[in-house]
Structures are given as structure tokens and as C-alpha cells.
XYZ file of C-alpha atoms in Angstrom:
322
model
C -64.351 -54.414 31.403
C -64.644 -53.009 34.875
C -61.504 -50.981 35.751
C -60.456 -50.316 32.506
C -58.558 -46.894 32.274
C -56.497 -45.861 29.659
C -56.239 -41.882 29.700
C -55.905 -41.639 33.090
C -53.000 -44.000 34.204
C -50.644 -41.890 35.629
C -48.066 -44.372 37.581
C -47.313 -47.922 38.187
C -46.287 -49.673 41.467
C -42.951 -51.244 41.721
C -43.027 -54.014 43.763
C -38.934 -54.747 43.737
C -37.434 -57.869 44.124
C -38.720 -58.116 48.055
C -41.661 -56.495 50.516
C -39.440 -57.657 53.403
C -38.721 -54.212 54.755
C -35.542 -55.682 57.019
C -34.105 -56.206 53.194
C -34.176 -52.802 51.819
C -31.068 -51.594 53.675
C -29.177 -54.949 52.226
C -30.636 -54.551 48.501
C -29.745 -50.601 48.457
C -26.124 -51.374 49.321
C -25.634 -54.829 47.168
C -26.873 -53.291 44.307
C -25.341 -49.766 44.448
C -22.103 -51.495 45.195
C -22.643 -53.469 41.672
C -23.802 -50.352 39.937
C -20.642 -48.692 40.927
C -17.789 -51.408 39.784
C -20.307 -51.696 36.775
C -19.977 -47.978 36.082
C -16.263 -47.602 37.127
C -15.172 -50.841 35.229
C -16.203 -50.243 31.809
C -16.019 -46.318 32.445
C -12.162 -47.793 32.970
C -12.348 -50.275 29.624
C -13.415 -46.710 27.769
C -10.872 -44.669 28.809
C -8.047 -47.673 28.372
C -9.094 -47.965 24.695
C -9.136 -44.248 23.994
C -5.626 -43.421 25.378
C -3.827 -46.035 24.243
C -3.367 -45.534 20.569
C -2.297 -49.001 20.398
C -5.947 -50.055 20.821
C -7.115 -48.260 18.284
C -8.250 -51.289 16.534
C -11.535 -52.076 15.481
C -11.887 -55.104 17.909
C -11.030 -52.173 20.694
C -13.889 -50.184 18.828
C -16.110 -52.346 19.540
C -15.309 -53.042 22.449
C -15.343 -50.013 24.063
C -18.831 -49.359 22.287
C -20.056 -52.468 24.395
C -18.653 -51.286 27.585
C -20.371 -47.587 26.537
C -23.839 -50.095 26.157
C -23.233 -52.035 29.073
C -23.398 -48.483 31.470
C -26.252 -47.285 29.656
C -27.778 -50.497 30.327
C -27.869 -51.004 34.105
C -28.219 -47.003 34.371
C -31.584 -47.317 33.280
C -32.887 -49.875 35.909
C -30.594 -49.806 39.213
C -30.399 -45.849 39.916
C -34.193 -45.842 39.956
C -34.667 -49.013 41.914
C -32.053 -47.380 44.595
C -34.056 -44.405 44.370
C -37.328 -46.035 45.365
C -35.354 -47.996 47.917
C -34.125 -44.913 49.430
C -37.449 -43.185 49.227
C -39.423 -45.665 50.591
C -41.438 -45.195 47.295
C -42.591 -47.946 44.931
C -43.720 -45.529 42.194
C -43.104 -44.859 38.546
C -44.587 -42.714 36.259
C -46.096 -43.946 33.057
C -43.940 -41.582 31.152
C -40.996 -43.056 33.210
C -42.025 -46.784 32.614
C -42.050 -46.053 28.876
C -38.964 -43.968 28.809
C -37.257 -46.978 30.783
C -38.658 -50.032 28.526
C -37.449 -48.091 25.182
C -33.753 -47.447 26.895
C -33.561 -50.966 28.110
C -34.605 -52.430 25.099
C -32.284 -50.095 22.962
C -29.454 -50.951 24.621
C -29.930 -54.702 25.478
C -30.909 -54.993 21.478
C -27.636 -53.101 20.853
C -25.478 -55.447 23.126
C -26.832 -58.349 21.278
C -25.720 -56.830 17.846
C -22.255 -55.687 18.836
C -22.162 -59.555 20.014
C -22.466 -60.430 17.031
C -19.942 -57.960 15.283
C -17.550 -58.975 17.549
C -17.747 -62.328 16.607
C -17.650 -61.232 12.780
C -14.164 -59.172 13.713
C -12.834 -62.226 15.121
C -14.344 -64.311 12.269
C -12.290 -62.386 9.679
C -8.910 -61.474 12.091
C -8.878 -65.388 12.193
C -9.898 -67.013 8.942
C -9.289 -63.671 6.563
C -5.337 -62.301 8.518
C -4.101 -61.065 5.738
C -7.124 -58.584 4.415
C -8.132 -58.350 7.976
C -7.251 -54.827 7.484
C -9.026 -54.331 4.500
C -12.022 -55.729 5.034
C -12.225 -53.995 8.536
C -11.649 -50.496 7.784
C -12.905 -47.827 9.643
C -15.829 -46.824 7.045
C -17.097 -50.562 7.395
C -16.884 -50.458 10.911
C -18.999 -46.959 11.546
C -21.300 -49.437 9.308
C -21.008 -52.181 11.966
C -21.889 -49.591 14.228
C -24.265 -47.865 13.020
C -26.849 -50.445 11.907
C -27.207 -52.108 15.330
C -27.730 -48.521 16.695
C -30.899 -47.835 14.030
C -32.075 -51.554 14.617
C -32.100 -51.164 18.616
C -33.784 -47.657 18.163
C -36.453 -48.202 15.477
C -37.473 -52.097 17.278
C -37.870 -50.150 21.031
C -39.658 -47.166 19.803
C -42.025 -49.699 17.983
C -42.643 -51.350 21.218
C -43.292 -48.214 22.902
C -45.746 -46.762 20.393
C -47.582 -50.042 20.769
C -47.559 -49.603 24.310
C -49.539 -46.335 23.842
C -52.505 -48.293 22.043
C -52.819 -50.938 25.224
C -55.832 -49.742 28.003
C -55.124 -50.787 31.767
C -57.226 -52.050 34.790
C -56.603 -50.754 37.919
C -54.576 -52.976 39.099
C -50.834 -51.879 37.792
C -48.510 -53.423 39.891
C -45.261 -54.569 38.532
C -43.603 -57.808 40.294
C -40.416 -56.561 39.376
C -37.182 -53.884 39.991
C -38.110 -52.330 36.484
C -40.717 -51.939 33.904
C -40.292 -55.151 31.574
C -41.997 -55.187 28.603
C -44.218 -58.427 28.817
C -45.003 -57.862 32.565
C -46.470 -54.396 31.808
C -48.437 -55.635 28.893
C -49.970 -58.508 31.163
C -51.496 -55.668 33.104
C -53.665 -54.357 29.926
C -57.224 -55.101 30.066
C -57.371 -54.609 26.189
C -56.452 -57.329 23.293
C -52.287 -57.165 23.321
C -52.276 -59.532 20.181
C -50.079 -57.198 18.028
C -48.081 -56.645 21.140
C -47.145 -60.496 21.446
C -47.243 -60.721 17.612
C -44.078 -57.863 17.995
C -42.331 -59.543 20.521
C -42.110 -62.675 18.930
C -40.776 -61.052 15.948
C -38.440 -58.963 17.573
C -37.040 -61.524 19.442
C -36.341 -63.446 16.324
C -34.861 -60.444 15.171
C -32.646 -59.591 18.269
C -32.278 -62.835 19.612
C -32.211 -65.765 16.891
C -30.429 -63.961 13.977
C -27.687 -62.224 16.040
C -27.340 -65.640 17.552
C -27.297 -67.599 14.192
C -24.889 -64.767 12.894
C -22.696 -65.959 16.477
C -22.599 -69.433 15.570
C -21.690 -69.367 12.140
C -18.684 -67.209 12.721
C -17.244 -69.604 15.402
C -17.914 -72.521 13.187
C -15.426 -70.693 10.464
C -13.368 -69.598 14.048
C -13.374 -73.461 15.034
C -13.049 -74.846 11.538
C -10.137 -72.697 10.743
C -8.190 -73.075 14.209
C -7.807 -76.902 13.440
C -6.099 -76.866 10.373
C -3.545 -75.378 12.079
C -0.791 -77.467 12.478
C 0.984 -76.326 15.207
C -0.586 -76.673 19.271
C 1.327 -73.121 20.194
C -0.246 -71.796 16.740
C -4.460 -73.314 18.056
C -3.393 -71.640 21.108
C -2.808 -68.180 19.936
C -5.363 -68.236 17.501
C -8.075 -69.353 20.147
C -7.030 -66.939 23.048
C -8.092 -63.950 20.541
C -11.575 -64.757 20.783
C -11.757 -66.719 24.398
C -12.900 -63.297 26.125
C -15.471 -62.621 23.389
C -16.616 -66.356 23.860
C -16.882 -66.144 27.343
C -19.142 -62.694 27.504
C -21.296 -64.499 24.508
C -21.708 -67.536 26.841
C -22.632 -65.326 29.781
C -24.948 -62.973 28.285
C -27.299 -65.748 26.144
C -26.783 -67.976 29.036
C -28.410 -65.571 31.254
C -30.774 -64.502 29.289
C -31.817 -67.882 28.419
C -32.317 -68.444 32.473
C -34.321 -65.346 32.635
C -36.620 -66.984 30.029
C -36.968 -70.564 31.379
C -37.338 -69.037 34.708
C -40.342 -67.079 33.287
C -41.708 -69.771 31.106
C -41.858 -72.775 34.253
C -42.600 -70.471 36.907
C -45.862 -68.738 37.910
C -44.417 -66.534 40.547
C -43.156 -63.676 38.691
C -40.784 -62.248 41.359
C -38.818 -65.477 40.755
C -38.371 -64.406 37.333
C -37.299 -61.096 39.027
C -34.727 -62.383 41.289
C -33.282 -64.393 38.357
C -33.120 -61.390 35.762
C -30.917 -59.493 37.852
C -27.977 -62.201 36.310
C -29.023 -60.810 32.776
C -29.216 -57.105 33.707
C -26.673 -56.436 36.766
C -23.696 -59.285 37.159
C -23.358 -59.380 33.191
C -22.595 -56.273 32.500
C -20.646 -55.895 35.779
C -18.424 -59.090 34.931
C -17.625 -58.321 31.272
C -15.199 -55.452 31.925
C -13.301 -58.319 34.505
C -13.725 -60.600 32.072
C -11.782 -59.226 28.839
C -9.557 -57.205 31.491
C -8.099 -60.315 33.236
C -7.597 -62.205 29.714
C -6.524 -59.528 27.642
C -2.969 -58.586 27.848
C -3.337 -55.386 26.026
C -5.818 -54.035 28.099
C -4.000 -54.504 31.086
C -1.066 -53.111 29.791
C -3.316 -50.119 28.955
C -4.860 -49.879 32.417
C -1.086 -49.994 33.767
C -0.474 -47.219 32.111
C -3.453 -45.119 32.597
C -2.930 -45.535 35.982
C 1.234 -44.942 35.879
C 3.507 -42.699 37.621
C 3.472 -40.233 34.588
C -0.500 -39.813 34.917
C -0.389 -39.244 38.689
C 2.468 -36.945 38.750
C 0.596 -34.953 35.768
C -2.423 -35.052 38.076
C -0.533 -33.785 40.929
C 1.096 -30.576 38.448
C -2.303 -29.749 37.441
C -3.773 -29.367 40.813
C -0.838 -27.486 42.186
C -1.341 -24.762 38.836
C -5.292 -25.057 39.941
C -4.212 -23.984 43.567
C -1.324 -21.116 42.713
């Protein structure tokens, strides 16, 4: 096929979510300004969870895991799309592209797995009270931990090395802020059968099981809450798991609109536009989200940010200076 070029595809072309140049200025600023209370709030989430040895739970493990995921995440896509923005530049190498799918993947995969661990923590801290403890000690949870981690590695660097097989024409421009996976096999002249084959897979794997594992815990959650007798007792028992509930609902419900948005239009900058729900306002409204419902938290935030801390602050720099 004419244009085909595998060895010597050195870049791809950007395109960004606009070619209106009267934009750039407003997309730099909009999305730095999410990248930062992104970066500062679950930076924030982090730190509250590690101070406080009252967090030191294992739903506050996992927790500040996902906030740890949730930076990695958008710092894999936004700093280089404010880059090109303030470069006037549109370019990415190819070893960039693939270093960027295999991060993005690995850490969306790994949000979608601590998801679901979550919602086994609450399944057991709800139904299970009294071996809560037990069952969710801290060898079982590095377990928790550490299987998500080996699943989000081993699926992205499978879709990467796949990658490497694929042959491209010389048209390689990307209608979108970052390289995504099915958008940069689209632009392969050669057969990407075992490519889609993978995805298809993985997605089952990272989407449909983590989600299946999701909705049988809150069916024990739900099943469990109602046999209590007592309205202040459903309340209690329900406003343990509301912030979990509500960053489930926003992260599948997102992603789900990034896929129908795909799947009904032909204009893949649409799908663009709408993806930046899934991979920037998610992960920048999940920090507000368990902050403003969680009373621990910000009790721990209060603190971090008390008297005592500023006045230590203020002793340390004085030392620094004499």
C-alpha cells in the first residue's frame, strides 16, 4: 500500500481539541488551571491520609493510592498538551506516543481496579463489621494492591508491544489532545486484527469484570443496609460508601460517554472534546468529592493546615535564615 512506512515513523501530529488559533490562549489556561487543583487536591488527599494516623485504615489506603493514580493519570496527557499549546507545536514523538498510551492505560486500568477494591472494603466494613479487621489486614491489602498494579502493567505493555508490529501511512495525524490507543491504530496501513482482538479482551478485563466485581458488592452493600431496622442505623451505614458511589458513578459514567460519543459519531474531535470528562474533571472532582462528604478527611485537612503546622513552618524558616 502506497505510503506505508513502518521503520521510519518518527512523530505524530497532534491535532488538540481545536485549530482555532484565537482558542489556544483559553485552552492553555482552562486546562492548566484543572491540572493544578487536580495535582494540588489529591497531592492534599495524600498528605491528609499520611499524617493523620487516624486514617491509617485500609479504606484511607486505598484511597490515597487512587488519589496517587489519579495525578499520574492527567500528568501524562495535560502537561504535554500545554506544552504543545505553548510551543505552538503539534508534535509527538513515536517513542513519546508509546510511552504516553502505556502510562495512560496503566493508570486508568489501575483506577478501575482500586474501584473495585474499594467497593470490596466497603462490601466487608458493611456486611462482615465484626472481622472487618481480620479479613482486611494489611498483608491482604498490599495483595489488593498489588494485583491491580501487575494487571495495569502487564495489559499496557501488551498493547504497546503490539503497537510495535502495526506499519503506518503517511498520514499520522491524531484528532485528539493525546495518543489514544484505537485512534493511533486507525492510522496503520497494516491488518490491526490482533490489535482489536486485544482491546476487546482487555476491556472485558478492565472494564466488565471490575464492573461486575462493583455491582455485586453493592448488591451485598444494598441487601445488607435494609435489614437494618433502624432509619438513623440505613443512614450511617449508607454514608460510608456514598463518596465511593459517587466517584464509581462519575468515572463509568464518563467513560461510558466517551464511548457512545465515539461509537455514534464520525467526527473524532467530538469524541475528543467529550473525553476530557473521563480524563481531566474526574480525576479533578474526586478529591472534592470524598473531601466535602467525608468528615475525617476534613478533620485531617484542618489539621494539616492548623496553627501548630504554620507556626512549625515559620520556626523552621527562621533556623534556615539564622
Amino acid at each position: 500500500m502506497e505510503g506505508r512506512n513502518q521503520t521510519c515513523v518518527t512523530e505524530f501530529i497532534l491535532l488538540g481539541l481545536s485549530d482555532e488559533g484565537g482558542l489556544q490562549s483559553l485552552l492553555f489556561w482552562l486546562f492548566l488551571s484543572m491540572y493544578l487543583v487536580t495535582f494540588t487536591g489529591n497531592l492534599l488527599m495524600i498528605l491528609a491520609i499520611i499524617t493523620d494516623p487516624r486514617l491509617h485504615t485500609p479504606m484511607y489506603f486505598f484511597l490515597s493510592n487512587l488519589s496517587f493514580s489519579d495525578i499520574c493519570f492527567t500528568s501524562t496527557t495535560i502537561p504535554k498538551m500545554l506544552l504543545n499549546i505553548q510551543t505552538q507545536s503539534k508534535v509527538i514523538t513515536y517513542e513519546g506516543c508509546l510511552s504516553q498510551m502505556y502510562f495512560f492505560m496503566l493508570f486508568v486500568g489501575l483506577d478501575n481496579f482500586l474501584l473495585t477494591v474499594m467497593a470490596y472494603d466497603r462490601f466487608v466494613a458493611i456486611c462482615h463489621p465484626l472481622h472487618y479487621m481480620v479479613i482486611m489486614n494489611p498483608k491482604f491489602c498490599s495483595i489488593l494492591l498489588l494485583v491491580p498494579w501487575i494487571l495495569s502493567v502487564l495489559t499496557s505493555l501488551l498493547h504497546d508491544l503490539m503497537i510495535l508490529r502495526l506499519s503506518f501511512c503517511t498520514d499520522l495525524e491524531i484528532l485528539h489532545f493525546f495518543c489514544e490507543l484505537i485512534q493511533v491504530i486507525q492510522l496503520a496501513c497494516s491488518d490491526t486484527f490482533l490489535n482489536d482482538l486485544m482491546i476487546y479482551l482487555t476491556s472485558g478485563l478492565l472494564g466488565v469484570v471490575p464492573l461486575t466485581g462493583i455491582l455485586f458488592s453493592y448488591s451485598r452493600i444494598v441487601t445488607s443496609i435494609l435489614r437494618i431496622s433502624s432509619a438513623m442505623g440505613k443512614y450511617k451505614a449508607f454514608s460510608t460508601c456514598g463518596s465511593h458511589l459517587a466517584v464509581v458513578s462519575l468515572f463509568y459514567g464518563t467513560s461510558l460517554g466517551v464511548y457512545l460519543s465515539f461509537a455514534a459519531s464520525q467526527n473524532s474531535r467530538a469524541s475528543a472534546i467529550a473525553s476530557v470528562m473521563f480524563t481531566v474533571v474526574t480525576p479533578m472532582l474526586n478529591p472534592f468529592i470524598y473531601g466535602l462528604r467525608n468528615r475525617d478527611i476534613k478533620q485531617a485537612l484542618r489539621r494539616l493546615f492548623s496553627r501548630e503546622t504554620f507556626s512549625a513552618y515559620r520556626i523552621l524558616c527562621f533556623r534556615i535564615k539564622t
